[in-house]
Coordinates of C-alpha atoms and ligand atoms in Angstrom, one line a residue:
A189 CA 0.0 0.3 0.0
K190 CA 1.1 3.4 -0.7
D191 CA 1.9 5.9 2.3
N192 CA 0.5 9.3 2.2
Y193 CA 4.1 11.1 2.1
S194 CA 5.1 9.8 -1.4
H195 CA 1.8 11.6 -2.8
P196 CA 3.0 15.0 -3.3
Y197 CA 5.9 13.7 -4.9
E198 CA 3.7 11.4 -7.5
V199 CA 1.7 14.7 -8.4
Y200 CA 4.7 16.6 -8.9
D201 CA 6.1 13.9 -11.1
E202 CA 2.9 13.8 -13.2
V203 CA 2.8 17.4 -14.0
S204 CA 6.4 17.7 -14.8
H205 CA 6.1 14.4 -16.9
R206 CA 3.3 15.7 -18.9
Q207 CA 5.2 19.1 -19.3
Q208 CA 8.2 17.4 -20.5
L209 CA 6.2 15.6 -23.0
E210 CA 4.7 18.7 -24.4
S211 CA 8.0 20.2 -24.4
Q212 CA 9.5 17.2 -26.2
K213 CA 6.3 17.6 -28.7
Y214 CA 7.3 21.2 -29.8
I215 CA 10.8 20.8 -30.1
S216 CA 10.4 17.9 -32.3
A217 CA 8.1 19.7 -34.5
M218 CA 9.9 22.9 -34.6
E219 CA 12.3 22.0 -37.7
D220 CA 9.7 20.8 -39.8
A221 CA 7.5 23.8 -38.7
L222 CA 10.2 25.8 -40.1
K223 CA 10.2 23.9 -43.3
Q224 CA 6.2 24.2 -43.6
R225 CA 6.5 27.9 -42.8
E226 CA 4.2 27.7 -40.1
F227 CA 5.8 30.5 -37.9
I228 CA 4.2 34.0 -38.6
T229 CA 4.8 37.3 -38.2
Y230 CA 2.3 39.7 -36.5
Y231 CA 2.9 43.5 -36.1
Q232 CA 1.9 45.8 -33.6
P233 CA 2.2 49.5 -34.2
K234 CA 3.9 51.9 -31.9
Y235 CA 2.5 55.6 -31.8
D236 CA 4.5 58.6 -31.2
M237 CA 2.6 60.8 -28.6
T238 CA 4.8 64.3 -28.8
G239 CA 2.4 65.8 -31.2
D240 CA -1.2 66.9 -30.9
T241 CA -2.6 63.5 -32.3
P242 CA -0.7 59.9 -32.1
R243 CA 1.1 59.3 -35.0
L244 CA 2.1 55.8 -36.3
A245 CA 6.1 55.6 -35.7
G246 CA 7.1 51.8 -35.3
A247 CA 6.3 48.5 -35.1
E248 CA 7.3 45.4 -33.1
A249 CA 7.2 42.1 -34.9
L250 CA 6.1 39.1 -33.0
V251 CA 6.1 35.6 -33.9
R252 CA 2.9 33.4 -34.0
W253 CA 3.1 29.4 -34.5
Q254 CA -0.1 28.4 -36.9
S255 CA 0.5 24.7 -36.0
K256 CA -0.9 22.1 -38.4
T257 CA -0.6 19.2 -36.2
E258 CA -2.2 21.6 -33.1
G259 CA -4.9 22.7 -35.1
G260 CA -4.2 26.5 -34.2
M261 CA -2.1 29.3 -33.3
I262 CA 0.4 28.6 -30.3
S263 CA 1.6 31.6 -28.6
P264 CA 5.3 32.7 -28.3
G265 CA 5.0 32.3 -24.3
K266 CA 4.7 28.8 -24.8
F267 CA 7.4 28.0 -27.2
I268 CA 10.2 30.7 -27.0
P269 CA 11.3 29.9 -23.4
L270 CA 11.6 26.1 -24.6
F271 CA 13.5 27.2 -27.8
E272 CA 15.8 29.2 -25.7
Q273 CA 16.7 26.3 -23.5
N274 CA 18.0 24.2 -26.3
G275 CA 19.3 26.8 -28.8
L276 CA 16.7 26.5 -31.5
I277 CA 15.6 30.3 -30.9
Y278 CA 18.2 31.4 -32.9
K279 CA 17.2 29.5 -35.8
L280 CA 14.0 31.0 -35.4
D281 CA 14.8 34.3 -35.0
L282 CA 17.2 34.5 -38.1
Y283 CA 13.8 33.0 -39.9
I284 CA 11.9 36.1 -38.5
W285 CA 14.4 38.6 -38.9
E286 CA 14.5 37.6 -42.5
E287 CA 11.0 37.7 -43.1
V288 CA 10.8 41.2 -41.5
A289 CA 13.4 42.3 -43.8
R290 CA 11.9 40.9 -46.9
Q291 CA 8.4 42.6 -45.9
M292 CA 10.2 46.0 -44.7
K293 CA 11.7 46.1 -48.3
E294 CA 8.4 45.9 -50.1
W295 CA 6.7 48.1 -47.6
K296 CA 9.8 50.9 -48.3
E297 CA 9.0 50.5 -52.1
K298 CA 5.0 51.4 -51.5
Y299 CA 5.0 53.8 -49.0
S300 CA 6.8 56.4 -47.3
F301 CA 8.1 56.4 -43.8
N302 CA 11.4 56.4 -41.8
F303 CA 10.9 54.5 -38.8
P304 CA 12.3 51.2 -38.3
I305 CA 10.7 48.0 -37.6
S306 CA 11.6 46.3 -34.5
V307 CA 12.7 42.8 -33.9
N308 CA 12.9 40.5 -30.7
V309 CA 16.5 39.5 -29.8
S310 CA 16.8 36.6 -27.5
R311 CA 19.6 36.5 -24.8
V312 CA 20.6 33.4 -26.3
D313 CA 21.1 35.0 -29.7
L314 CA 23.7 37.2 -28.3
Y315 CA 25.8 34.5 -27.8
S316 CA 25.9 33.5 -31.3
P317 CA 29.6 34.2 -32.6
N318 CA 27.9 34.8 -36.2
L319 CA 25.1 37.4 -34.9
L320 CA 26.4 40.2 -36.4
L321 CA 27.5 38.9 -39.6
E322 CA 24.2 37.1 -40.4
I323 CA 22.0 39.8 -39.4
E324 CA 24.1 42.0 -41.8
Q325 CA 23.7 39.3 -44.4
I326 CA 20.0 39.5 -44.1
I327 CA 19.9 43.1 -44.4
D328 CA 22.2 43.3 -47.4
R329 CA 20.3 40.5 -49.2
H330 CA 17.1 42.8 -49.1
G331 CA 18.7 45.9 -50.0
L332 CA 18.2 47.5 -46.6
T333 CA 20.5 49.6 -44.1
F334 CA 21.2 49.1 -40.4
R335 CA 18.5 52.0 -39.8
D336 CA 15.6 49.5 -41.0
L337 CA 15.7 47.1 -38.1
A338 CA 15.7 47.8 -34.4
L339 CA 16.5 45.3 -31.9
E340 CA 14.4 44.9 -28.8
I341 CA 16.6 43.4 -26.1
T342 CA 15.3 42.5 -22.7
E343 CA 16.5 44.2 -19.6
S344 CA 17.3 40.7 -18.0
V345 CA 20.3 40.0 -20.5
C346 CA 21.9 42.6 -18.2
A347 CA 21.6 39.8 -15.2
A348 CA 24.7 38.1 -16.0
D349 CA 27.6 38.3 -17.8
T350 CA 27.7 41.6 -17.9
E351 CA 30.9 42.3 -19.5
T352 CA 30.4 39.9 -22.7
I353 CA 26.8 40.9 -23.1
L354 CA 27.8 44.7 -23.0
S355 CA 30.3 44.3 -25.9
V356 CA 28.2 42.3 -28.0
V357 CA 25.3 45.1 -27.6
R358 CA 27.8 47.9 -28.0
N359 CA 29.1 46.1 -31.3
L360 CA 25.6 45.9 -32.7
R361 CA 24.5 49.4 -31.9
D362 CA 28.2 51.1 -33.1
H363 CA 27.1 49.2 -36.6
G364 CA 24.2 51.6 -36.6
F365 CA 21.2 49.3 -35.2
K366 CA 18.9 51.1 -32.8
I367 CA 18.9 49.2 -29.3
E368 CA 15.5 48.9 -27.6
M369 CA 15.8 48.0 -23.9
D370 CA 12.7 45.9 -23.7
D371 CA 10.9 45.2 -20.1
F372 CA 12.8 48.2 -18.6
G373 CA 11.9 48.1 -15.1
S374 CA 11.6 44.5 -14.4
G375 CA 14.4 44.5 -11.7
Y376 CA 17.0 41.9 -13.2
S377 CA 19.8 44.8 -13.9
S378 CA 21.6 47.2 -11.6
L379 CA 21.1 50.9 -12.0
N380 CA 24.8 50.9 -12.6
M381 CA 24.7 48.0 -15.6
L382 CA 21.8 50.1 -17.2
S383 CA 23.6 53.5 -17.3
R384 CA 26.3 51.5 -19.3
M385 CA 24.1 50.0 -21.8
P386 CA 24.1 51.7 -25.3
I387 CA 20.4 52.1 -25.1
N388 CA 18.5 54.3 -27.9
V389 CA 15.3 53.6 -26.9
L390 CA 13.5 52.4 -23.7
K391 CA 10.4 50.1 -23.2
M392 CA 9.0 50.2 -19.7
D393 CA 7.9 46.9 -18.6
M394 CA 4.0 46.0 -18.9
K395 CA 3.9 45.3 -15.1
F396 CA 3.6 48.9 -14.0
F397 CA 0.0 48.8 -15.6
Q398 CA -1.0 45.7 -14.1
R399 CA -2.9 46.9 -10.9
N400 CA -3.5 45.6 -7.8
A401 CA -5.9 47.5 -5.3
G402 CA -3.8 50.1 -3.4
N403 CA -0.8 49.9 -5.5
D404 CA -1.7 52.5 -8.1
E405 CA 0.1 55.5 -6.3
I406 CA 3.3 53.5 -6.2
M407 CA 3.3 52.3 -9.8
D408 CA 2.5 55.9 -11.1
A409 CA 5.4 56.9 -9.2
M410 CA 7.8 54.1 -10.8
I411 CA 6.4 55.3 -14.4
R412 CA 7.4 58.8 -13.5
L413 CA 10.8 57.9 -12.2
I414 CA 11.3 55.7 -15.4
I415 CA 10.5 58.8 -17.9
D416 CA 12.4 61.2 -15.6
F417 CA 15.3 58.7 -16.3
A418 CA 14.8 58.4 -19.7
K419 CA 14.9 62.2 -19.9
V420 CA 18.4 62.3 -18.0
M421 CA 19.5 59.5 -20.6
K422 CA 18.3 61.6 -23.2
V423 CA 16.6 58.6 -24.9
P424 CA 12.6 58.3 -25.8
V425 CA 10.6 56.0 -23.8
I426 CA 7.9 53.8 -24.5
A427 CA 5.1 52.6 -22.6
E428 CA 3.8 49.2 -23.8
G429 CA 0.7 47.2 -22.6
V430 CA -1.3 50.0 -22.6
E431 CA -4.9 49.0 -22.7
D432 CA -7.2 52.3 -22.2
K433 CA -7.6 55.8 -22.7
E434 CA -7.1 56.7 -19.2
Q435 CA -3.5 55.2 -19.5
A436 CA -2.7 56.6 -22.6
D437 CA -3.7 60.2 -21.4
Y438 CA -1.7 60.0 -18.4
L439 CA 1.5 59.1 -20.0
K440 CA 1.1 61.8 -22.5
A441 CA 0.4 64.2 -20.0
I442 CA 3.7 62.9 -18.1
G443 CA 5.6 63.1 -21.3
C444 CA 5.9 59.6 -22.2
D445 CA 7.1 59.6 -25.8
M446 CA 5.5 56.6 -27.6
I447 CA 2.7 54.2 -26.8
Q448 CA 2.4 50.6 -27.8
G449 CA -0.4 48.7 -26.4
Y450 CA -4.1 47.2 -27.2
Y451 CA -5.6 50.5 -26.6
F452 CA -4.2 51.4 -30.1
G453 CA -3.9 48.3 -32.0
R454 CA -3.2 44.4 -31.3
P455 CA -0.6 42.4 -32.8
M456 CA -2.1 42.0 -36.2
P457 CA -1.3 40.0 -39.7
A458 CA 1.1 41.8 -42.1
A459 CA -1.5 42.5 -44.6
E460 CA -3.7 44.4 -41.9
F461 CA -0.7 46.2 -40.7
E462 CA -0.2 47.2 -44.1
K463 CA -3.6 49.1 -44.2
L464 CA -2.3 51.3 -41.2
L465 CA 0.6 51.9 -43.6
Q466 CA -1.7 52.9 -46.6
Q467 CA -3.6 55.3 -44.4
N468 CA -0.9 56.6 -42.7
C469 CA 2.3 56.9 -44.5
Ligands
C2E690 P1 7.6 41.0 -25.4 O1 8.9 41.3 -26.2 O2 7.7 42.1 -24.2 O3 6.5 41.4 -26.3 C1 5.0 42.0 -26.0 C2 4.1 41.1 -25.2 O4 2.9 41.9 -25.0 C3 3.7 40.5 -26.7 O5 3.0 39.3 -26.3 C4 2.2 41.2 -26.9 O6 1.3 40.7 -27.9 C5 1.8 42.1 -25.7 N1 1.1 42.9 -25.7 C6 1.1 44.2 -26.4 N2 0.0 44.9 -26.1 C7 -0.3 44.5 -24.9 C8 -1.3 45.1 -24.0 O7 -2.1 46.2 -24.5 N3 -2.0 44.2 -23.1 C9 -1.1 42.8 -23.2 N4 -1.8 42.3 -21.9 N5 -0.2 42.5 -23.7 C10 -0.1 43.3 -24.7 P2 3.3 37.9 -27.0 O8 3.2 38.1 -28.6 O9 2.8 36.7 -26.8 O10 5.1 37.6 -27.0 C11 5.4 37.3 -25.6 C12 7.0 37.3 -25.6 O11 7.6 36.5 -26.3 C13 7.5 38.5 -26.1 O12 7.5 39.4 -25.0 C14 9.1 38.3 -26.3 O13 9.7 38.2 -25.3 C15 8.7 36.8 -26.8 N6 8.7 36.9 -28.4 C16 7.7 37.2 -29.1 N7 7.8 37.0 -30.5 C17 9.4 36.9 -30.5 C18 10.4 36.8 -31.6 O14 10.3 36.8 -32.8 N8 11.8 36.3 -31.3 C19 12.1 36.2 -29.7 N9 13.4 35.5 -29.3 N10 11.1 36.3 -28.8 C20 9.9 36.8 -29.1
CA691 CA1 9.7 42.8 -27.3
CA692 CA1 8.2 43.9 -23.1
CA693 CA1 -0.1 57.1 -48.8

């Protein structure tokens, strides 16, 4: 007979076993999915708030997995961390950057705008010795310049290996890439480290808009602190995860330069984003 003590472990093992199976499934499906072009790029608009009316001023490319075997859309939160654990992420990101570059080239020929499209760069990508070379090749292949793609790098890259990471990011920036510090304020890095990062744009972490009862005042204070910090650093600040008018109005009033969020637009397929370009550019 089983004793009670073993029970918690069995439950844990079952859950983790199921998770492992799911992980294994995604990992083995990945290469095939790349070939089948199941990874799709969505675009979420970014708006400049410094004028009288919000103005389309950028976009973030976000991957989606349209899986035939799973019969639907798998969100990046499910597979990106997995792919980061085993190095597959670099392959996927190269694929996405290539797709964004191709799309950017097409849009630049059809519309007149001078903002970059931002792509996400995983911490893992920064360790690839060929990163700069391969991203340069992508840009060349599509007749673009370093100004056409911006790189979103999450603040958590600052957490370890400081000097290595700093020199890789500096190198990218020195080649002309705009560096957007993503999830800024999420708390992985020291202020000292942040002051040494070559940042062109600061993206405030979404958690400042996820409120519990009673923490409004503190969160608002943090937001003002970050905007002031950005002013001192002389970099524009983007607030992401902005979901309603009240937040947008507040941010504009306290000098936030740009906004990205469901309030202005959800991540959307390329064809839909192109309509925004048509209307605005
Ligand atoms: P992230 O880079 O911080 O991207 C922002 C996430 O917030 C996106 O989730 C976006 O859809 C979501 N979001 C935007 N506005 C709002 C809003 O108003 N409210 C709420 N609740 N959410 C909003 P998504 O697309 O699920 O991506 C999750 C994460 O997966 C990203 O976080 C990023 O870390 C990673 N990711 C996505 N695409 C890529 C990619 O191509 N490469 C890499 N390496 N990572 C990616
Ligand atoms: Ca991002
Ligand atoms: Ca973010
Ligand atoms: Ca036009």
